CSV table of C-alpha atoms in Angstrom, one decimal:
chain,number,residue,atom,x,y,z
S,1,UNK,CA,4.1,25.6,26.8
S,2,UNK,CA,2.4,28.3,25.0
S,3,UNK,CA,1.6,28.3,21.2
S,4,UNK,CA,4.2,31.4,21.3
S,5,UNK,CA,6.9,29.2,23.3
S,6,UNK,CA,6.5,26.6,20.6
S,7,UNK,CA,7.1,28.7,17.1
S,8,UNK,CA,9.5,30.7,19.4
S,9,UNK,CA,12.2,28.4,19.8
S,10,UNK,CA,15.3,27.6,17.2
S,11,UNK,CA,14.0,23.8,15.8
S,12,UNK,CA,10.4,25.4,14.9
S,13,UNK,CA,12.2,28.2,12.8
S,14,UNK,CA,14.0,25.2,11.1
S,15,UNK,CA,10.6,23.3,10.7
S,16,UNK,CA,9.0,26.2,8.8
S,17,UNK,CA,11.8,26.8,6.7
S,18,UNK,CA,11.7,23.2,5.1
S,19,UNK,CA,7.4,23.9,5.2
S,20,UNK,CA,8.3,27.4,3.2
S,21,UNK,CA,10.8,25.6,0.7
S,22,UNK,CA,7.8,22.7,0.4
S,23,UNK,CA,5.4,25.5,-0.2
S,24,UNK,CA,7.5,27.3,-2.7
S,25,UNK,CA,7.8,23.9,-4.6
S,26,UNK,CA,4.4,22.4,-4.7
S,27,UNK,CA,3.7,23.0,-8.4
S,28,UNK,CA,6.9,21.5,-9.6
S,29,UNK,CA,8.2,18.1,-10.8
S,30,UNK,CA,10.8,18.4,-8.2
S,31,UNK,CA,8.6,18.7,-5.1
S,32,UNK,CA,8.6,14.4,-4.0
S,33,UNK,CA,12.0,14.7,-3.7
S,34,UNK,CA,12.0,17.6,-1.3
S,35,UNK,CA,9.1,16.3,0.4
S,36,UNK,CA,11.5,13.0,0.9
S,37,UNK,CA,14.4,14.9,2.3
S,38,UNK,CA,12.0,17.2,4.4
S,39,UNK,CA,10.1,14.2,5.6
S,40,UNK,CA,14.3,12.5,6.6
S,41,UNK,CA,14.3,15.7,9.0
S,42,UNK,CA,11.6,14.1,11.1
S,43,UNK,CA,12.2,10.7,11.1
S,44,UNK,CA,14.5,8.1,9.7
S,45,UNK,CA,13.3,5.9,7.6
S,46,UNK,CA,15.3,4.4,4.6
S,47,UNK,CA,12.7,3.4,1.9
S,48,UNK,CA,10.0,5.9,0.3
S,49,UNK,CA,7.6,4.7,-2.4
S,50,UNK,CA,4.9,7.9,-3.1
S,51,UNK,CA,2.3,5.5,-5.4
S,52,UNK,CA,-1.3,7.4,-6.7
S,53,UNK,CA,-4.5,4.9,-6.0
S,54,UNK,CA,-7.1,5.5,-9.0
S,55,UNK,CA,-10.2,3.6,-7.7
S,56,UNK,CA,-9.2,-0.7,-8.5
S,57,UNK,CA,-6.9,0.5,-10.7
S,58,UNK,CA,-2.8,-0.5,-10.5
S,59,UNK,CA,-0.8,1.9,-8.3
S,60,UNK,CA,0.9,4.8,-10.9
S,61,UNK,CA,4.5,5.0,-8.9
S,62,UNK,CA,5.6,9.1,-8.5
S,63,UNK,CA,8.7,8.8,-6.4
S,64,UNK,CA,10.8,6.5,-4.7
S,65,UNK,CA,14.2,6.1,-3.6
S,66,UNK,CA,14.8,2.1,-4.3
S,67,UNK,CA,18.4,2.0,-6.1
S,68,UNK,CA,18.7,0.1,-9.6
S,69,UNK,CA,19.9,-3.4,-7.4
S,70,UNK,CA,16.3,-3.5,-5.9
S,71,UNK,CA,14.4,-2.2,-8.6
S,72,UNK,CA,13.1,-5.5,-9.2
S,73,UNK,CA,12.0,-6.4,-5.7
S,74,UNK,CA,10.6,-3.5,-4.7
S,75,UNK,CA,9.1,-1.8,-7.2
S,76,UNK,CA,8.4,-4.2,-10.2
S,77,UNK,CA,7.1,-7.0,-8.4
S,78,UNK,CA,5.3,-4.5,-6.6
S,79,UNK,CA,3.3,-2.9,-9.7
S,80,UNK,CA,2.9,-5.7,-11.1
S,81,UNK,CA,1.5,-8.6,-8.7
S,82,UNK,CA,2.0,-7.8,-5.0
S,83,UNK,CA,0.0,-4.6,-4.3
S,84,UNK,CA,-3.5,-6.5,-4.7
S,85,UNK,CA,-2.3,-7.7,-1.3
S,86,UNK,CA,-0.8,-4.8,-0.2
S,87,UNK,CA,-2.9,-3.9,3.3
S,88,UNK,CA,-2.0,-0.1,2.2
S,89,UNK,CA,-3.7,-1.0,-0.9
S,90,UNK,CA,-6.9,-2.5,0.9
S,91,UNK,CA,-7.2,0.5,3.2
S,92,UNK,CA,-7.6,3.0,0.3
S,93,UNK,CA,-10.0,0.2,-1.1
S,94,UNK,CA,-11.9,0.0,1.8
S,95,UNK,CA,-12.1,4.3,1.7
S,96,UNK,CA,-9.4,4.9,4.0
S,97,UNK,CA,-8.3,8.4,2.8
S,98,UNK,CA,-6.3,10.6,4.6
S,99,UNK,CA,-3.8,10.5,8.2
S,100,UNK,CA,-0.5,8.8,9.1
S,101,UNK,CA,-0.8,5.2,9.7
S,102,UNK,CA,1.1,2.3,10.4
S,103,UNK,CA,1.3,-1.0,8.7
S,104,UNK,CA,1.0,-3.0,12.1
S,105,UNK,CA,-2.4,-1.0,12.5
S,106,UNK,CA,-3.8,-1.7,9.2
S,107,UNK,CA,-2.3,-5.5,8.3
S,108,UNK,CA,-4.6,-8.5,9.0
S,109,UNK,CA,-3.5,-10.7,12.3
S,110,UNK,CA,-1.5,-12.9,10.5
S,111,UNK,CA,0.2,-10.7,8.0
S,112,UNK,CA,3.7,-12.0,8.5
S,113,UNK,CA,2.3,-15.8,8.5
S,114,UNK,CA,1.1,-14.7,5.1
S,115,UNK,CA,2.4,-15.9,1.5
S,116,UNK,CA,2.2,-12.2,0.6
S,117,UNK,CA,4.6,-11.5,3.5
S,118,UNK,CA,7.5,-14.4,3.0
S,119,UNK,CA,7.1,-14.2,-0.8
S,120,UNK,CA,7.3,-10.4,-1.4
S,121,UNK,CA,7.4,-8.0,1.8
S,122,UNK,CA,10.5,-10.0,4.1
S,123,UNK,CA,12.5,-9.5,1.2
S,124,UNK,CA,12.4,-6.3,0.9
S,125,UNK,CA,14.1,-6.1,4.5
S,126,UNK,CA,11.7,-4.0,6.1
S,127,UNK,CA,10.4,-4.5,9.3
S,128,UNK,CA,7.3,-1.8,10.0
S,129,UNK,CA,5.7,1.2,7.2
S,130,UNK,CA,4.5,3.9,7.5
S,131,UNK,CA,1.5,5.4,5.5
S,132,UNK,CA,0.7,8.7,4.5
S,133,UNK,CA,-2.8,9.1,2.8
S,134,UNK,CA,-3.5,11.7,1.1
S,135,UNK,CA,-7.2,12.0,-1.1
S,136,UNK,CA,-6.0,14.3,-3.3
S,137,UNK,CA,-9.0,13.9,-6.3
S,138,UNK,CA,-12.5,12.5,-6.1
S,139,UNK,CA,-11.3,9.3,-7.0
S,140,UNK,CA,-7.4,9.6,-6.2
S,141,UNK,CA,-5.1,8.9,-3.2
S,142,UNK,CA,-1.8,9.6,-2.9
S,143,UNK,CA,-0.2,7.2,-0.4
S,144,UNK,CA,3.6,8.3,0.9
S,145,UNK,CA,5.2,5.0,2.0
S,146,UNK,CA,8.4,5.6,4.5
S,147,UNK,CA,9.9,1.7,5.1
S,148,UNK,CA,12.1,0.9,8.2
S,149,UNK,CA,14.7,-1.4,7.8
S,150,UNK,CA,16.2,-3.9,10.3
S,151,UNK,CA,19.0,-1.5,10.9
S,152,UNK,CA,17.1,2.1,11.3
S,153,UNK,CA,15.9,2.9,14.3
S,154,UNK,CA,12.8,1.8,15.7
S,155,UNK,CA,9.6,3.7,14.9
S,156,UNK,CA,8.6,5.5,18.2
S,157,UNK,CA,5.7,7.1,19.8
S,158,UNK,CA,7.1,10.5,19.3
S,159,UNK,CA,7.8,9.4,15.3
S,160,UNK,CA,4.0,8.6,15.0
S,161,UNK,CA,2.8,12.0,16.6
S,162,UNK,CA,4.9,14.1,14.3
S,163,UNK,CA,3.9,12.4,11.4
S,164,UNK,CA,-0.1,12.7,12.6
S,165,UNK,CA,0.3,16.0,13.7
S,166,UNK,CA,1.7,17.1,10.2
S,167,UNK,CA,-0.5,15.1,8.2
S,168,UNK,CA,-3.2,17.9,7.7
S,169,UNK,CA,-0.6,20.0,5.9
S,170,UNK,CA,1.2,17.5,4.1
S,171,UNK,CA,-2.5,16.1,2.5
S,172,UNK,CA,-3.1,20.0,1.3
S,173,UNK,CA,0.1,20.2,-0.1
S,174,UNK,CA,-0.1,16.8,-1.9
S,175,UNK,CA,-3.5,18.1,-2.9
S,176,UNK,CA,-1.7,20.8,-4.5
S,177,UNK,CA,0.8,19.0,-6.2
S,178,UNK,CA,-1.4,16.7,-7.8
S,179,UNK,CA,-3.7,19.9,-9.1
S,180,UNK,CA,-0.5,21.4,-10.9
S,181,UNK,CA,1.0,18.2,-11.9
S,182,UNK,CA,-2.0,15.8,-12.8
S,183,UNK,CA,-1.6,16.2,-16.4
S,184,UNK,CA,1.6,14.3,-16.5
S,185,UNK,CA,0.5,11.3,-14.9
S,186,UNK,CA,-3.5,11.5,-16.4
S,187,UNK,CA,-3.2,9.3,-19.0
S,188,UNK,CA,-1.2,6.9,-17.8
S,189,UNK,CA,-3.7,6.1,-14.4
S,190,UNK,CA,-6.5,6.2,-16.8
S,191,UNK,CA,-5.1,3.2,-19.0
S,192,UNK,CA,-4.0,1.0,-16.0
S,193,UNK,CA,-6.4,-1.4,-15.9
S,194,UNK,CA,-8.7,-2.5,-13.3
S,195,UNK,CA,-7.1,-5.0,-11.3
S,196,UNK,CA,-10.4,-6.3,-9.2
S,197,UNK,CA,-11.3,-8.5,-11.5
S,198,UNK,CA,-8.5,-10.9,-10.9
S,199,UNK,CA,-10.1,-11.2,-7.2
S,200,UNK,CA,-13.3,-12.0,-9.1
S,201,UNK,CA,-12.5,-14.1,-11.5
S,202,UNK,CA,-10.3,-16.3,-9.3
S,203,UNK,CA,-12.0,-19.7,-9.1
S,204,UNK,CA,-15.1,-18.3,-10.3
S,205,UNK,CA,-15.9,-21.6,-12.8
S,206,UNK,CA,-15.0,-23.8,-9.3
S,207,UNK,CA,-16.0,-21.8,-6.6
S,208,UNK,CA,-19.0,-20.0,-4.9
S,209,UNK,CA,-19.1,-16.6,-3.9
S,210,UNK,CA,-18.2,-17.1,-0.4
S,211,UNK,CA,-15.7,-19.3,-0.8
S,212,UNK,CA,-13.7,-16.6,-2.9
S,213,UNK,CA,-14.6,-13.7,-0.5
S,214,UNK,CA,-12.7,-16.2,2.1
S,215,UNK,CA,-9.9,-17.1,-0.3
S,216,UNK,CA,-9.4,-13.2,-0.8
S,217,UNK,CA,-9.0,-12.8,3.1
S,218,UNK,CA,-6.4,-15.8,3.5
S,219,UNK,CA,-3.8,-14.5,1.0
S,220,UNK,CA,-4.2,-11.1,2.8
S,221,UNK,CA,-2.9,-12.9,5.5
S,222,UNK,CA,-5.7,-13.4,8.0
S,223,UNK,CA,-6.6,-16.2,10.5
S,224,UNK,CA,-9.4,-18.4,10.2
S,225,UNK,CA,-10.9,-16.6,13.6
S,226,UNK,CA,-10.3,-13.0,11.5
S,227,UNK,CA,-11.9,-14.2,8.7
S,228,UNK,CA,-14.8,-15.2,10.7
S,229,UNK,CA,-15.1,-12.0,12.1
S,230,UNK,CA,-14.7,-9.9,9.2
S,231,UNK,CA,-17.5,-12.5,7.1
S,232,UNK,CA,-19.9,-12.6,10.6
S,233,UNK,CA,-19.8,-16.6,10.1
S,234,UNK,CA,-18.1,-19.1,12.4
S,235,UNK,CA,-14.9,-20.4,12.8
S,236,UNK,CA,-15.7,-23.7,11.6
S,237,UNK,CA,-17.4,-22.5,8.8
S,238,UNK,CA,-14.9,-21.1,7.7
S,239,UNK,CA,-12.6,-24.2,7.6
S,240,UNK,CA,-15.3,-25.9,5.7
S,241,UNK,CA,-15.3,-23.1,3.5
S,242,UNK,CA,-11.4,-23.5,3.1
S,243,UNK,CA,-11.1,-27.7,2.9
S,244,UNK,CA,-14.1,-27.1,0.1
S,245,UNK,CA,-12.2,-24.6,-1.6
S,246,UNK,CA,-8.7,-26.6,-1.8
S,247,UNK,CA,-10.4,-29.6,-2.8
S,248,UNK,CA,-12.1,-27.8,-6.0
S,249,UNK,CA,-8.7,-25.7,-6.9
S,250,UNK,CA,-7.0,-28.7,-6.5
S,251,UNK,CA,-4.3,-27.4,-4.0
S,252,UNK,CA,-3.2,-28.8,-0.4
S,253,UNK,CA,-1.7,-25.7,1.3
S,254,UNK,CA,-1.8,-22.1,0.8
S,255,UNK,CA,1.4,-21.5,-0.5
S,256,UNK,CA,0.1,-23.5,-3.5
S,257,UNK,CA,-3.0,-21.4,-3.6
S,258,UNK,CA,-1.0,-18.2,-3.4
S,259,UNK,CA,1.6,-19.1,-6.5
S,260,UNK,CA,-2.0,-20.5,-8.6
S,261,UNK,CA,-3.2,-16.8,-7.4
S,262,UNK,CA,-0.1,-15.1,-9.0
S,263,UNK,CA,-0.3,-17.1,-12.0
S,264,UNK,CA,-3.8,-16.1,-12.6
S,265,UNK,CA,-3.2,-12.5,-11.8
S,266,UNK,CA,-0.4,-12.9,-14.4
S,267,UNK,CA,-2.8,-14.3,-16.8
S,268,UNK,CA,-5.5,-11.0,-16.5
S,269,UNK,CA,-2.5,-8.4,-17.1
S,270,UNK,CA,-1.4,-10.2,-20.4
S,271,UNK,CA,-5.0,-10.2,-21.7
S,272,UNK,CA,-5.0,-6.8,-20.8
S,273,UNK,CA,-2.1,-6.3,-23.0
S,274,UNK,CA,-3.2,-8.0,-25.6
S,275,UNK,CA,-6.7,-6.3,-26.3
């Protein structure tokens, strides 16, 4: 098929409609939702979170489509604790900044073994995300989260080509939006606070340096071989690392080390507050 077959046919004129209406829209308040209904054409997801990523700071939510019964699950508990575990939220840490991506792709090997995973993401019903990253200021990315639920059909090849194919546009448009609309949301990203230091300051009167870099890459939900790996130390280091680092926090599994985790995250925000 040529490039004329393609925009030829019926479903591409219905394509570049929606693009033409997303176009027309870009510099408005109203463009997430039309991106969310464009983006339904393609594929059908049934959550969409569209969070802003300012450097370590805490996500700024844009959009989402989470009614008020859920609010709590997926979007509170979100903002306020879960997203430092978040493997979208490591990506753009790491410098991942543009392209659609699956979670599956970017979640350690044993994400759903993870406290992070049973605590916060089962409930939420999903089974598989997708991510669209968009760097859309020197130090911002805009992430478009589409969740799949138990229920809605299963991601497919096909889905993950569209989505990749289109991702060059939708990061200019995103790029656009934020230009125009920036101002609204400025302040607000620039007081969220950094949220790295709770990851430093974890432990830090009781453990070393290494054992904290391995404590950060068990909640995320990695193996004791994938921690290895991503450290470049052995496997049994590692477990020597991790039967150090229980004995000296005082805990005997990593559930407990993942609720003494929270509690300490909790503690940084409300001393955030408070100065």
């Amino acid at each position: 098929m040529t490039p004329t077959d393609h925009l030829a046919n019926a479903a591409s004129l219905t394509w570049h409609q929606h693009l033409a209406r997303l176009f027309q829209a870009v510099t408005g308040s109203g463009f997430p939702l039309l991106l969310e209904q464009t983006l339904r054409e393609l594929v059908g997801f049934d959550t969409i979170l569209v969070n802003t990523y300012k450097g370590q700071r805490r996500p700024l939510l844009i959009h989402d489509n989470y009614p008020p019964t859920r609010r709590e699950q997926g979007i509170e508990r979100y903002l306020n604790q879960a997203f430092l575990l978040d493997p979208f939220f490591k990506a753009v840490y790491d410098g991942l900044e543009n392209g659609a991506h699956r979670l599956r792709e970017l979640a350690p090997d044993r994400f759903e073994s993870s406290d992070y995973y049973h605590h916060y993401y089962r409930a939420l019903g999903l089974t598989d995300e997708i991510g669209l990253f968009a760097r859309v200021d020197t130090d911002v990315v805009m992430v478009v989260s589409l969740g799949f639920r138990d229920d809605a059909p299963r991601i497919t090849r096909r889905d993950m080509l569209a989505l990749r194919h289109i991702s060059p546009v939708l990061e200019v448009l995103l790029g656009e939006y934020w230009k125009w609309q920036e101002h609204r949301f400025h302040q607000c990203l620039a007081e969220r606070e950094p949220v790295e230091e709770a990851f430093d300051s974890f432990g830090r009167e009781r453990l070393t340096a290494r054992e904290r870099e391995i404590v950060r890459l068990l909640l995320a939900g990695h193996s004791t071989k994938s921690a290895a790996r991503e450290l470049g130390i052995s496997d049994g280091t590692v477990k020597v690392h991790r039967k150090h680092l229980y004995q000296r926090l005082e805990v005997s599994s990593q559930s407990q080390l993942f609720r003494l985790f929270l509690d300490h995250v909790a503690l940084v925000s409300r001393r955030h507050v408070e100065q």
